[in-house]
C-alpha atoms as a printed R data frame, in Angstrom:
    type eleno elety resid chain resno       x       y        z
1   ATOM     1    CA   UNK     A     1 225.479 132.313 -127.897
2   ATOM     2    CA   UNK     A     2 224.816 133.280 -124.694
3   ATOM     3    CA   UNK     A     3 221.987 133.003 -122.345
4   ATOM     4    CA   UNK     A     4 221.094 136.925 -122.266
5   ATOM     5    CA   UNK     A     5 220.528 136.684 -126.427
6   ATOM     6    CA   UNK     A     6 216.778 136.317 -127.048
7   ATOM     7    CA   UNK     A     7 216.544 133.156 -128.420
8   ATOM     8    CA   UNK     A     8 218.699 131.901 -125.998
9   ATOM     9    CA   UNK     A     9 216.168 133.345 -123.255
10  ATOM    10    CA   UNK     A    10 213.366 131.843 -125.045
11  ATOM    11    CA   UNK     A    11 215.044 128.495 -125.171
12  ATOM    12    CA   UNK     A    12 215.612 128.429 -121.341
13  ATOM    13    CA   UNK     A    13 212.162 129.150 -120.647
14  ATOM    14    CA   UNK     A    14 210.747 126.518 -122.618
15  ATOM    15    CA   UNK     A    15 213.093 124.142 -120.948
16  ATOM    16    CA   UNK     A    16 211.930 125.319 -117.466
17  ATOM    17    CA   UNK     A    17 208.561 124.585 -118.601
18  ATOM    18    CA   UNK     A    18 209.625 121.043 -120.072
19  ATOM    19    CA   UNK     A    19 211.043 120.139 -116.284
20  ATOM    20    CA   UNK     A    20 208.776 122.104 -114.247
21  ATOM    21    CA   UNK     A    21 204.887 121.475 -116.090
22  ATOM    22    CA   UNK     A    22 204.407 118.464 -118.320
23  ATOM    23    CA   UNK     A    23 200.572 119.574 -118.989
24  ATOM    24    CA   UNK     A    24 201.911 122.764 -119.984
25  ATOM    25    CA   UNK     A    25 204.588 121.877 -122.328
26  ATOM    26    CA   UNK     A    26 202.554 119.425 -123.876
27  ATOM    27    CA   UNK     A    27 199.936 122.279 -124.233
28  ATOM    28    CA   UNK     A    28 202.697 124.413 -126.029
29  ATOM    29    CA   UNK     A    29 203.210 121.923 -128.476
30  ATOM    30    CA   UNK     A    30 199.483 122.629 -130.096
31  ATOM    31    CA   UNK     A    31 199.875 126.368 -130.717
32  ATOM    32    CA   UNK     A    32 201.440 127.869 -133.951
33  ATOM    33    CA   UNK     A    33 205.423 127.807 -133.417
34  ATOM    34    CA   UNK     A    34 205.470 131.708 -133.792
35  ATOM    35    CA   UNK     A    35 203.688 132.033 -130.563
36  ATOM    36    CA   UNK     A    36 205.359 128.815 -128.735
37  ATOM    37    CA   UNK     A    37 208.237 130.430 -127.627
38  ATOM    38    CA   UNK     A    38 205.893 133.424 -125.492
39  ATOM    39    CA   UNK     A    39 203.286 130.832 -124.220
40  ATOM    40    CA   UNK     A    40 206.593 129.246 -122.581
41  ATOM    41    CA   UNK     A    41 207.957 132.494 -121.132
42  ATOM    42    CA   UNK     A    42 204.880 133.470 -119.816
43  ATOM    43    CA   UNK     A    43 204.692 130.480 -117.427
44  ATOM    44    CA   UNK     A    44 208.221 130.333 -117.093
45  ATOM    45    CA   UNK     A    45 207.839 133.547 -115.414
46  ATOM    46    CA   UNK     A    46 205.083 132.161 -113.147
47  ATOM    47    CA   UNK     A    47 207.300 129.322 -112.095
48  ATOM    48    CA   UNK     A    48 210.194 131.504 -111.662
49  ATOM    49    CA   UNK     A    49 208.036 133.912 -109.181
50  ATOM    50    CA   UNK     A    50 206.497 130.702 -107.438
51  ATOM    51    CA   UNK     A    51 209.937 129.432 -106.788
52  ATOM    52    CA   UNK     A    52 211.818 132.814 -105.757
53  ATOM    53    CA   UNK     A    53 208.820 132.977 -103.112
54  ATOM    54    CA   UNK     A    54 208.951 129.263 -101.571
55  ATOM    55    CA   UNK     A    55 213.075 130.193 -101.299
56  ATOM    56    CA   UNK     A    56 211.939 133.004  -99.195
57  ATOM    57    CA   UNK     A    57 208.570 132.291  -97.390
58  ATOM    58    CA   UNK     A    58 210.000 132.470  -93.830
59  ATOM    59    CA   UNK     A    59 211.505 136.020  -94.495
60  ATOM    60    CA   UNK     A    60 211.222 139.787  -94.814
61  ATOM    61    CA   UNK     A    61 213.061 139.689  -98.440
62  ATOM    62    CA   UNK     A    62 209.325 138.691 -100.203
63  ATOM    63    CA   UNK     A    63 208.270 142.489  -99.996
64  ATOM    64    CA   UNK     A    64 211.802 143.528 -101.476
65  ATOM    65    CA   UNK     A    65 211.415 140.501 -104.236
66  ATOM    66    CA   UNK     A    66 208.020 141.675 -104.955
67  ATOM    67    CA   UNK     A    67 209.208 145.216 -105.480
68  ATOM    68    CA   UNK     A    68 211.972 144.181 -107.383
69  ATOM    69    CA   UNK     A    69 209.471 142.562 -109.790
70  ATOM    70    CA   UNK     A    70 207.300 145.390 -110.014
71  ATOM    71    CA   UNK     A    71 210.395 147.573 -111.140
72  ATOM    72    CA   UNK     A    72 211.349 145.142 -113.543
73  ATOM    73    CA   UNK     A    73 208.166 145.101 -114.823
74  ATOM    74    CA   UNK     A    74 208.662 148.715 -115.609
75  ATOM    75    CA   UNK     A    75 211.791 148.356 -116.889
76  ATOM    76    CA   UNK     A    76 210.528 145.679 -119.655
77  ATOM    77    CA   UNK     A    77 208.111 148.149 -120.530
78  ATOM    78    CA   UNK     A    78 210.325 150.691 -121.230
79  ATOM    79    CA   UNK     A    79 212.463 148.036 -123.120
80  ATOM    80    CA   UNK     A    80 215.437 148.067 -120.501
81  ATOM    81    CA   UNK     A    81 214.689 144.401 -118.929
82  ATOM    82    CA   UNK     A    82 216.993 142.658 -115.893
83  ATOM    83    CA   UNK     A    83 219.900 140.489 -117.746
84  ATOM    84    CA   UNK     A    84 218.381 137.295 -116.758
85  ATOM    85    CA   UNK     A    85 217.061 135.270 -119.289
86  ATOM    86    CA   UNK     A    86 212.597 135.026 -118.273
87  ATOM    87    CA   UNK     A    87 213.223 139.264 -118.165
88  ATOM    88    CA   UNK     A    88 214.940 139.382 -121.777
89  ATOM    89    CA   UNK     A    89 212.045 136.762 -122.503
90  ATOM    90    CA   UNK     A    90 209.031 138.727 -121.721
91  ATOM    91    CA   UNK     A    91 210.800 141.674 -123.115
92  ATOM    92    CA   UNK     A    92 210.827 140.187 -126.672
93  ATOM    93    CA   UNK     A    93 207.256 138.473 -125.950
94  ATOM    94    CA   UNK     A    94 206.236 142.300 -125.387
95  ATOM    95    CA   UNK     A    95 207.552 143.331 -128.734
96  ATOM    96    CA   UNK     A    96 205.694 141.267 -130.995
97  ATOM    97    CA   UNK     A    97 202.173 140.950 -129.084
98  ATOM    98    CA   UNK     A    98 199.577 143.309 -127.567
99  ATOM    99    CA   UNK     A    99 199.635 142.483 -123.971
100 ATOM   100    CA   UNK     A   100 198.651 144.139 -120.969
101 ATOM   101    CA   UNK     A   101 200.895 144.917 -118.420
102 ATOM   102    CA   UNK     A   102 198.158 144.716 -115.829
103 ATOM   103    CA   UNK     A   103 198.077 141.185 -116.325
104 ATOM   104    CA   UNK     A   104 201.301 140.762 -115.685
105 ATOM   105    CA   UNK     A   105 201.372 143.119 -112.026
106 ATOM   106    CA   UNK     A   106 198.159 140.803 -110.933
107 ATOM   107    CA   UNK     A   107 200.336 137.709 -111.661
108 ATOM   108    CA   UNK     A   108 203.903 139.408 -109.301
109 ATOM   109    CA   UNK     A   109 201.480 140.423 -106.513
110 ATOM   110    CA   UNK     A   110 199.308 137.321 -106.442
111 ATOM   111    CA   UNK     A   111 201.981 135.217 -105.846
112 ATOM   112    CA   UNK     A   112 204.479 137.140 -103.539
113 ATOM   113    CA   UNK     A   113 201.430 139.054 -101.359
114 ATOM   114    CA   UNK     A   114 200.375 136.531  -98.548
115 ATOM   115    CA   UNK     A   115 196.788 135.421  -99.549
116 ATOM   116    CA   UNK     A   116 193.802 136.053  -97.315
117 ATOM   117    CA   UNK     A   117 191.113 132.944  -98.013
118 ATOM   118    CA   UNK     A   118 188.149 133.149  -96.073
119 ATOM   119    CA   UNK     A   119 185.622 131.923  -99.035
120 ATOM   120    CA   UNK     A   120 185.501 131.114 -102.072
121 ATOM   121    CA   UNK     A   121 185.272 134.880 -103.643
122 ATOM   122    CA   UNK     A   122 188.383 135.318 -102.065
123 ATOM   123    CA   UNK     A   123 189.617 131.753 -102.993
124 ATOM   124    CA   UNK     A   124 188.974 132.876 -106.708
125 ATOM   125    CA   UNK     A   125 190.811 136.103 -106.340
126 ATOM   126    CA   UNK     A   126 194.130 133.973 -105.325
127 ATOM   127    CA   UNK     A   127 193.792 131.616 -108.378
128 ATOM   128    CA   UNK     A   128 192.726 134.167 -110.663
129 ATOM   129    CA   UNK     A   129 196.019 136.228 -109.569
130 ATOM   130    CA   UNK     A   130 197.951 132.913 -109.550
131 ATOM   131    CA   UNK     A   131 196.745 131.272 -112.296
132 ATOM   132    CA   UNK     A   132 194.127 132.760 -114.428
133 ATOM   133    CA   UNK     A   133 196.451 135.868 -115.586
134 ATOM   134    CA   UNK     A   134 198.466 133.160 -117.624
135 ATOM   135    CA   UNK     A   135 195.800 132.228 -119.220
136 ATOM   136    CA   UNK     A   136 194.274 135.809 -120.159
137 ATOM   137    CA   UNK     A   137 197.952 136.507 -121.741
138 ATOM   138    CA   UNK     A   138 197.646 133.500 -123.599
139 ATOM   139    CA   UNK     A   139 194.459 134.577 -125.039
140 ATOM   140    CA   UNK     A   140 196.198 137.942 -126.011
141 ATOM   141    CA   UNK     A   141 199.242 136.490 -127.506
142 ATOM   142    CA   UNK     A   142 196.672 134.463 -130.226
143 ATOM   143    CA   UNK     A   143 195.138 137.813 -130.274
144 ATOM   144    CA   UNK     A   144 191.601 137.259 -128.619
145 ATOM   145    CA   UNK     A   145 190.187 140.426 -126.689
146 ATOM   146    CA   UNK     A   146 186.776 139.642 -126.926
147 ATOM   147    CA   UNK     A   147 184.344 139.423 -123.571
148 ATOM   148    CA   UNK     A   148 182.852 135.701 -124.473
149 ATOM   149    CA   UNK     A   149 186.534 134.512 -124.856
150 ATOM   150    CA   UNK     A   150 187.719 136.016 -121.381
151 ATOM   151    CA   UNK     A   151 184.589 134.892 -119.493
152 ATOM   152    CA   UNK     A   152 185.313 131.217 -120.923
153 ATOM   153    CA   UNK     A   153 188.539 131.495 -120.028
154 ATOM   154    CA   UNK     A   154 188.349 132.824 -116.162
155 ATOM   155    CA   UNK     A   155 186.687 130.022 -116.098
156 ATOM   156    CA   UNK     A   156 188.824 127.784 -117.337
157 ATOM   157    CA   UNK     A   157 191.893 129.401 -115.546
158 ATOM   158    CA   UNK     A   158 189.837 128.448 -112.338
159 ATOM   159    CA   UNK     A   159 189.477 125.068 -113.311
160 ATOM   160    CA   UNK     A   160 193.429 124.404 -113.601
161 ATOM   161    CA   UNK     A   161 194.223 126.502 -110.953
162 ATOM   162    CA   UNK     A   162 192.448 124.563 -108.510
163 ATOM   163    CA   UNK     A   163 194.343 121.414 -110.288
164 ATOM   164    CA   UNK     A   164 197.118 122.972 -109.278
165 ATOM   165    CA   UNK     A   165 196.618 123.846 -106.175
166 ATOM   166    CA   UNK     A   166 195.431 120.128 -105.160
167 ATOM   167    CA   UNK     A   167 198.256 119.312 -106.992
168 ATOM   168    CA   UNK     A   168 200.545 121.102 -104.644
169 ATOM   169    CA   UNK     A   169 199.030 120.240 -101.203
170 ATOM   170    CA   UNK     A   170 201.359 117.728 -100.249
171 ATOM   171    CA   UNK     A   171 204.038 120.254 -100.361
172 ATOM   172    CA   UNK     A   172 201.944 122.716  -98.680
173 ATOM   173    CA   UNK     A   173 200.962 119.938  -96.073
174 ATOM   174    CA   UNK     A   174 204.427 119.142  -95.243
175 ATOM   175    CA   UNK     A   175 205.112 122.687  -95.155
176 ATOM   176    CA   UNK     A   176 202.366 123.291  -92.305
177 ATOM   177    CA   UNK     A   177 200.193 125.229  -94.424
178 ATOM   178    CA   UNK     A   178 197.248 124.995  -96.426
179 ATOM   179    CA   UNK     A   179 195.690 127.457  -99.138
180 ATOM   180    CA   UNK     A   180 192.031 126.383  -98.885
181 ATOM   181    CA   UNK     A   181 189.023 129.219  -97.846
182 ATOM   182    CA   UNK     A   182 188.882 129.179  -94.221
183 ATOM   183    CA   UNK     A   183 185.601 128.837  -93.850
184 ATOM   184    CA   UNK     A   184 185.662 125.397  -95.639
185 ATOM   185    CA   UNK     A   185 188.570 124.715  -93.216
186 ATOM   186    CA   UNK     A   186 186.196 125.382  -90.401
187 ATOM   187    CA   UNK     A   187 183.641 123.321  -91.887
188 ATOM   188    CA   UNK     A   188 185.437 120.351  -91.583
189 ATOM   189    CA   UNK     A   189 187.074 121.202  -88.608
190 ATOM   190    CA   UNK     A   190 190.571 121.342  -90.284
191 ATOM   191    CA   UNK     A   191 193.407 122.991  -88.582
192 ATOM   192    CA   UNK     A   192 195.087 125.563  -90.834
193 ATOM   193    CA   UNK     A   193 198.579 124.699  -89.503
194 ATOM   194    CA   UNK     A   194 198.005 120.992  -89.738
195 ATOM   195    CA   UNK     A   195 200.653 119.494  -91.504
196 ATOM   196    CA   UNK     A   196 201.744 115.563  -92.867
197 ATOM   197    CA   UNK     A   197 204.796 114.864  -93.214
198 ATOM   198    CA   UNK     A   198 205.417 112.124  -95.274
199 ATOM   199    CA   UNK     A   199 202.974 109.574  -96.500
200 ATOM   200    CA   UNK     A   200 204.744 106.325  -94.288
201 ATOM   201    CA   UNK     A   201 204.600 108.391  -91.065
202 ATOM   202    CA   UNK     A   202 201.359 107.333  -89.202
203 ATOM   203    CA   UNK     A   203 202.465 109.739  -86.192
204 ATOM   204    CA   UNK     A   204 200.994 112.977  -87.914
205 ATOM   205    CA   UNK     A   205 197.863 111.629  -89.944
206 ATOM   206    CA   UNK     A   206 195.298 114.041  -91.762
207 ATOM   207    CA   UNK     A   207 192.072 113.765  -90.018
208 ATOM   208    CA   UNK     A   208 189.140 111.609  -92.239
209 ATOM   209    CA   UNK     A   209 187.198 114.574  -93.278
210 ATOM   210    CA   UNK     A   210 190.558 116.098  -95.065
211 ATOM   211    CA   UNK     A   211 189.295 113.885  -98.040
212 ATOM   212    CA   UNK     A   212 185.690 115.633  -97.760
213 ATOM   213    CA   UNK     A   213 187.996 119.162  -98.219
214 ATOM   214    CA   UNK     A   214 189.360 117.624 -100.919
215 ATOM   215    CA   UNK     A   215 186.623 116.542 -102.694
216 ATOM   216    CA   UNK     A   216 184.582 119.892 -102.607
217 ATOM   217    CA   UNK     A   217 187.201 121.438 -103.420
218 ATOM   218    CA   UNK     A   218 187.629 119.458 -106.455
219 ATOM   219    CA   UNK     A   219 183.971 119.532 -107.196
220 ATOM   220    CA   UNK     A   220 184.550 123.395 -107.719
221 ATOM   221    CA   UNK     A   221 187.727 123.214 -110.112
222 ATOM   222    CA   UNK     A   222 185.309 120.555 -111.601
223 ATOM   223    CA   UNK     A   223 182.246 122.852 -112.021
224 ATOM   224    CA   UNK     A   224 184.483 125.604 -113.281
225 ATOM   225    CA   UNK     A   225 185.559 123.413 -116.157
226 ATOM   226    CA   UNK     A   226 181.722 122.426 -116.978
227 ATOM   227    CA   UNK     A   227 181.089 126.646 -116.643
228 ATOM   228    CA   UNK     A   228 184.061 126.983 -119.590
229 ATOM   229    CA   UNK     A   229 182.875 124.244 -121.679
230 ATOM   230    CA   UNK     A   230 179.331 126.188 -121.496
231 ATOM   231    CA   UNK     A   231 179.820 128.436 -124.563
232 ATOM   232    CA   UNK     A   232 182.471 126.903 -126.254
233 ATOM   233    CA   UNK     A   233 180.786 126.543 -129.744
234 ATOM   234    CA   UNK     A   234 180.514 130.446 -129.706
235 ATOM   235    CA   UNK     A   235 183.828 131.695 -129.494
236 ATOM   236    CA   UNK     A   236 185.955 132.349 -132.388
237 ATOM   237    CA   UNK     A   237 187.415 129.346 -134.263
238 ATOM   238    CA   UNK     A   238 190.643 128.915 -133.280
239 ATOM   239    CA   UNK     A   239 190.256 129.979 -129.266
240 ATOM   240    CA   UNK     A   240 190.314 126.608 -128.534
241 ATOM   241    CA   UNK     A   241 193.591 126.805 -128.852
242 ATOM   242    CA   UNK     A   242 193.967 128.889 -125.506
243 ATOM   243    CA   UNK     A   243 191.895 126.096 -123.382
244 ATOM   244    CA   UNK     A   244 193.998 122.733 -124.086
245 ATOM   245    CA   UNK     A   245 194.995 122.454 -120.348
246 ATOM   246    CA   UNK     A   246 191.301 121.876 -119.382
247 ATOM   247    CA   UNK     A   247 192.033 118.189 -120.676
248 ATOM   248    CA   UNK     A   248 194.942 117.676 -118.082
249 ATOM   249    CA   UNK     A   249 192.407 119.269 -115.549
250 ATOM   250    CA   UNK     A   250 189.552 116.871 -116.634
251 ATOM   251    CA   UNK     A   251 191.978 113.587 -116.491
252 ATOM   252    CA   UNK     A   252 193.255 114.998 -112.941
253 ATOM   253    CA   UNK     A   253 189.777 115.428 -111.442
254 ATOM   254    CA   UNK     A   254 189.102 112.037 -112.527
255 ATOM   255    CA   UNK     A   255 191.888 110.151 -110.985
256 ATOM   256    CA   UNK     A   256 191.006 111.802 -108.018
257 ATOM   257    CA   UNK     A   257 187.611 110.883 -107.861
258 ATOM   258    CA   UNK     A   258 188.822 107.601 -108.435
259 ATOM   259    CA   UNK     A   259 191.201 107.232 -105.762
260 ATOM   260    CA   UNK     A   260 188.739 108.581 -103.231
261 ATOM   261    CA   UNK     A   261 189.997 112.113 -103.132
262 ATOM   262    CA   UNK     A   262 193.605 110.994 -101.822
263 ATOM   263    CA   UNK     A   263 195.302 114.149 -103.046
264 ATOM   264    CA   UNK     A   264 198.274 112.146 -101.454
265 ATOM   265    CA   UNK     A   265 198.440 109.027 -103.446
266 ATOM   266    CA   UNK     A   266 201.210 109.328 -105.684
267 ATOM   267    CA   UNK     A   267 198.884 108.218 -108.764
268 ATOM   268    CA   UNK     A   268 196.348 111.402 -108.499
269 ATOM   269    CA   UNK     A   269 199.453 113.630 -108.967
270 ATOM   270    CA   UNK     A   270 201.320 111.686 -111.704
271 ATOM   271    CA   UNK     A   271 200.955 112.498 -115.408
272 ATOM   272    CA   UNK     A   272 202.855 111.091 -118.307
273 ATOM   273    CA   UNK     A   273 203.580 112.129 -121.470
274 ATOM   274    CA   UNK     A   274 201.441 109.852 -123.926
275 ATOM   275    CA   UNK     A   275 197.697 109.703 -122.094
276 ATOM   276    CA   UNK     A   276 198.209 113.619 -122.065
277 ATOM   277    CA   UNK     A   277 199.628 114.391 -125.601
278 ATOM   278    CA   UNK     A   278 196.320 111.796 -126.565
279 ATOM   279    CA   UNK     A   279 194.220 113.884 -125.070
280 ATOM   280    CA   UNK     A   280 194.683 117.538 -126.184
281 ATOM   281    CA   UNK     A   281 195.729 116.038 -129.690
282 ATOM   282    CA   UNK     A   282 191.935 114.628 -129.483
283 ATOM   283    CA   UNK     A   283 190.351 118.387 -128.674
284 ATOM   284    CA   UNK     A   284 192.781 119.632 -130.879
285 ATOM   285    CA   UNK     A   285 191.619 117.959 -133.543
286 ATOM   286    CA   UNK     A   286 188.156 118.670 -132.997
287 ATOM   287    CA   UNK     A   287 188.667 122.065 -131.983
288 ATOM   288    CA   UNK     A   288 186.985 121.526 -128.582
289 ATOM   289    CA   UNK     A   289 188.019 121.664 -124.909
């Protein structure tokens, strides 16, 4: 069968996801298996768009990628996708499930535009974009499209997108490059273009305060988490379903704290299957997050 049938699509994303984001799988693996297969294409499209940028962040092709993107986008819509396989995916995610397509333009621009972070307002707008779109599609695909669920879940979407981001700055520290609000930056007295490049090399060290950064920073994903937990016994029975990650995000935050907000020690950034698949299964069973 080959990779451009729709199963075969669907299968490919879900294996991206399986390499790519543990705490996602694993979150996969709690929803009904008739909506599985779209949970996975939806982030297998945000790690397809993430990667296609990185392979191009020093060049003029991210406006052409982006635009290319867009089109597609269109071009799903109008049930003519690209012949690669996250394209045919969404496509047949778009047949079966009321989705908005505006969701899915905030997601394409978010990640290919260059982000401008001066505070945290704009520091939300770049994880909503990044992050939190993913999680308002997952709400639609279990077919939530009520206000309480989608203020729970910005929330919530904030939360893991910080994760993520912390979870990414040694990449983006080795890359010279930081996506932190600048005036937090200037608070500490943090060079944007700082950069470490490996954690043996004492000839480019992070200055002490970094871990300060870090642990505001991480106090906000943190207080976005308590924010979506707020309401929780409110919204509709099963919407729970749409908030599993938030247990990767507490476990995360935790570590951290423990390690003294060394976003570079290899244990704050390491997840395994079992304490993970414990965890949701636990919310899952209690319907909580």
């Amino acid at each position: 069968m080959s990779i451009f049938h729709p199963l075969q699509a669907l299968d490919y994303c879900e294996r991206q996801v399986k390499d790519k984001a543990l705490g996602v799988y694993i979150h996969g693996m709690f929803l009904p298996p008739e909506i599985r297969p779209f949970f996975y294409s939806i982030h297998a499209l945000r790690i397809e768009l993430i990667e296609s940028r990185e392979s191009i962040m020093h060049s003029n092709l991210i406006s052409t990628k982006q635009a290319w993107w867009l089109d597609n986008l269109d071009s799903i819509w109008n049930n003519c996708p690209a012949q690669e396989p996250v394209s045919i995916a969404i496509s047949e995610l778009k047949k079966y499930h009321t989705i908005r397509k505006s969701h899915f333009e905030r997601l394409i621009k978010g990640i290919f535009e260059e982000p401008q972070m001066k505070n945290l307002r704009t520091f939300d707008r770049y994880i909503d974009n990044n992050y939190t779109m993913c999680c308002y599609l997952t709400l639609e695909i279990l077919h939530y499209f009520g206000e309480a669920e989608f203020e729970a879940i910005t929330y919530a979407g904030r939360s893991w997108g910080v994760m993520e981001m912390l979870l990414r700055s040694k990449y983006y520290a080795e890359q010279g490059r930081f996506y932190f609000p600048e005036d937090l930056l200037e608070k500490y007295k943090i060079p944007i273009s700082i950069s470490k490049e490996n954690e043996e090399n004492n000839t480019n060290e992070l200055p002490e305060q970094f871990y300060d950064l870090i642990l505001e920073i991480a106090a906000y994903g943190k207080m976005n988490l308590e924010k979506a937990r707020e309401n929780q016994h409110a919204l509709p029975k099963y919407a729970y379903l749409a908030f599993l990650q938030l247990a990767q995000a507490e476990m995360f935050y935790k570590r951290l704290e423990k390690h003294n907000f060394n976003i570079f020690n290899a244990k704050t950034r390491k997840f395994s299957w079992m304490p993970l698949v414990w965890r949701m299964f636990k919310c899952a069973k209690k319907r909580v997050f």
